[in-house]
Structure formats: structure tokens, C-alpha cells
Amino acid sequence: MRTAVESRPVRGYGLTIYNDGAREVCAFLDGSPVLAPAGVEKDGDRRRIRFAEGTRQLRSMGDIFCPDFEIAGLVRQALNEKLERDRDAANAFVVTGSRVSRRRCYLFLTVDARFLKSGGTEHFTFTLEAPSYEVQRDGQQEFTQFLSAVGLSSVEDSVELHGLEATFERRGDVVVFKRWTA
């Protein structure tokens, strides 16, 4: 492959446009061809985007350049969904224990969790009763979200939570619990 003396990098994509002697070529700076979406396939409830690279099928990672605005939107959405699944997988946990504690006018439920991927531990504490209406409401809403994430609508005893799986994401100081489907 011959690269022209004057190449014009396309800002933000790590791409360059050069003349290989026969035509203008757009390629990644490492020389591999640009991925071009060739079609979308249904795989159960998931979408898979098939990319064509021409004669070479070597590229396994890197930026994706899509000249078409609609296809770029579809690719961005698919990649964001994949990144969300990866993040969810990293935060997936199983409930390993729980305990209820009372401190003055407060009632707390602490749930012990073990991450499925790393084996690390996390503790989630919910305020179930408090003298302040707002504090109690917020704690109960968070616990209701947690219950929904593990597939329950209510519990009589915290032992019912043991062995159930869910995932979460942190948005600043807020933990948002979600259902986990492996």
C-alpha cells in the first residue's frame, strides 16, 4: 500500500484519506480498511450488524466510520447497548446475606452481595423506617426498586432475598437497580 505524501486526517475518527495510485482511499491510520455496515440481522431479540471490510477481515477493534447518518445512528445505538450490557455484566451480583438493624427511630436493612464476575463484595443499606417522611419514602422507594430488580414485589423475611440476582449502575451518588438476565 502506498500512502500519498499529503494525507488529510478526518478529525475524531483516526482516519486518513490518501491516494493509493488508483483511487482515493479512506482508511484507518494503521492502514486497515474502514468498516462499512453491510446489513442488520435479527438474532432472537437482539440485532446484529454485519460489517464488510472488502478483501481483508483482519480488524477486530478500533473506531468505526459510517458515512451515512442513519447507519451511524444505528451503529451508535447498537454499541451503546453493548456497552450497557457489558457494564451490567460487570455489576451483576447475587445476594449472599441480609440483616435488619434498628438505631433509635431508624430501621435499616443491609443486603450483602457478591459480584458474579469479580467475586468482590458490596453492601446495600436501605432505610425502611425513619422519623422524617422524606427519608423513609426515599429509602422505601429504593428498596422497592431493588425488589423489582430481583424479581419480587414484596418480602416477609429478608432471607427470601438470598440467592437472587440483579445488577445496578451508579449515577453519581445514586444506585439504580435493574433486572439481570445473563
Short mmCIF file of C-alpha atoms in Angstrom, two decimals, residues 12-13 37 40 47 49 51 63-85:
data_model
loop_
_atom_site.label_atom_id
_atom_site.label_comp_id
_atom_site.label_asym_id
_atom_site.label_seq_id
_atom_site.Cartn_x
_atom_site.Cartn_y
_atom_site.Cartn_z
CA GLY A 12 -12.15 12.43 15.56
CA TYR A 13 -12.11 9.12 13.76
CA PRO A 37 -22.14 -1.71 7.60
CA VAL A 40 -28.59 -5.88 10.01
CA ARG A 47 -29.87 -7.13 16.40
CA ILE A 49 -24.80 -5.56 12.47
CA PHE A 51 -19.67 -5.16 8.63
CA ASP A 63 -13.05 3.19 15.53
CA ILE A 64 -15.96 2.69 13.15
CA PHE A 65 -16.61 5.23 10.45
CA CYS A 66 -20.07 5.37 8.92
CA PRO A 67 -20.58 7.96 6.19
CA ASP A 68 -24.37 7.58 6.29
CA PHE A 69 -26.08 9.49 9.15
CA GLU A 70 -28.86 6.93 9.71
CA ILE A 71 -26.48 3.96 9.75
CA ALA A 72 -24.17 5.89 12.10
CA GLY A 73 -27.12 6.36 14.47
CA LEU A 74 -27.94 2.65 14.33
CA VAL A 75 -24.30 1.72 14.96
CA ARG A 76 -24.08 4.18 17.87
CA GLN A 77 -27.25 2.73 19.40
CA ALA A 78 -26.02 -0.86 18.99
CA LEU A 79 -22.62 -0.03 20.50
CA ASN A 80 -24.22 1.78 23.44
CA GLU A 81 -26.48 -1.23 24.05
CA LYS A 82 -23.42 -3.50 24.01
CA LEU A 83 -21.52 -1.23 26.39
CA GLU A 84 -24.54 -1.16 28.72
CA ARG A 85 -24.73 -4.99 28.67
#
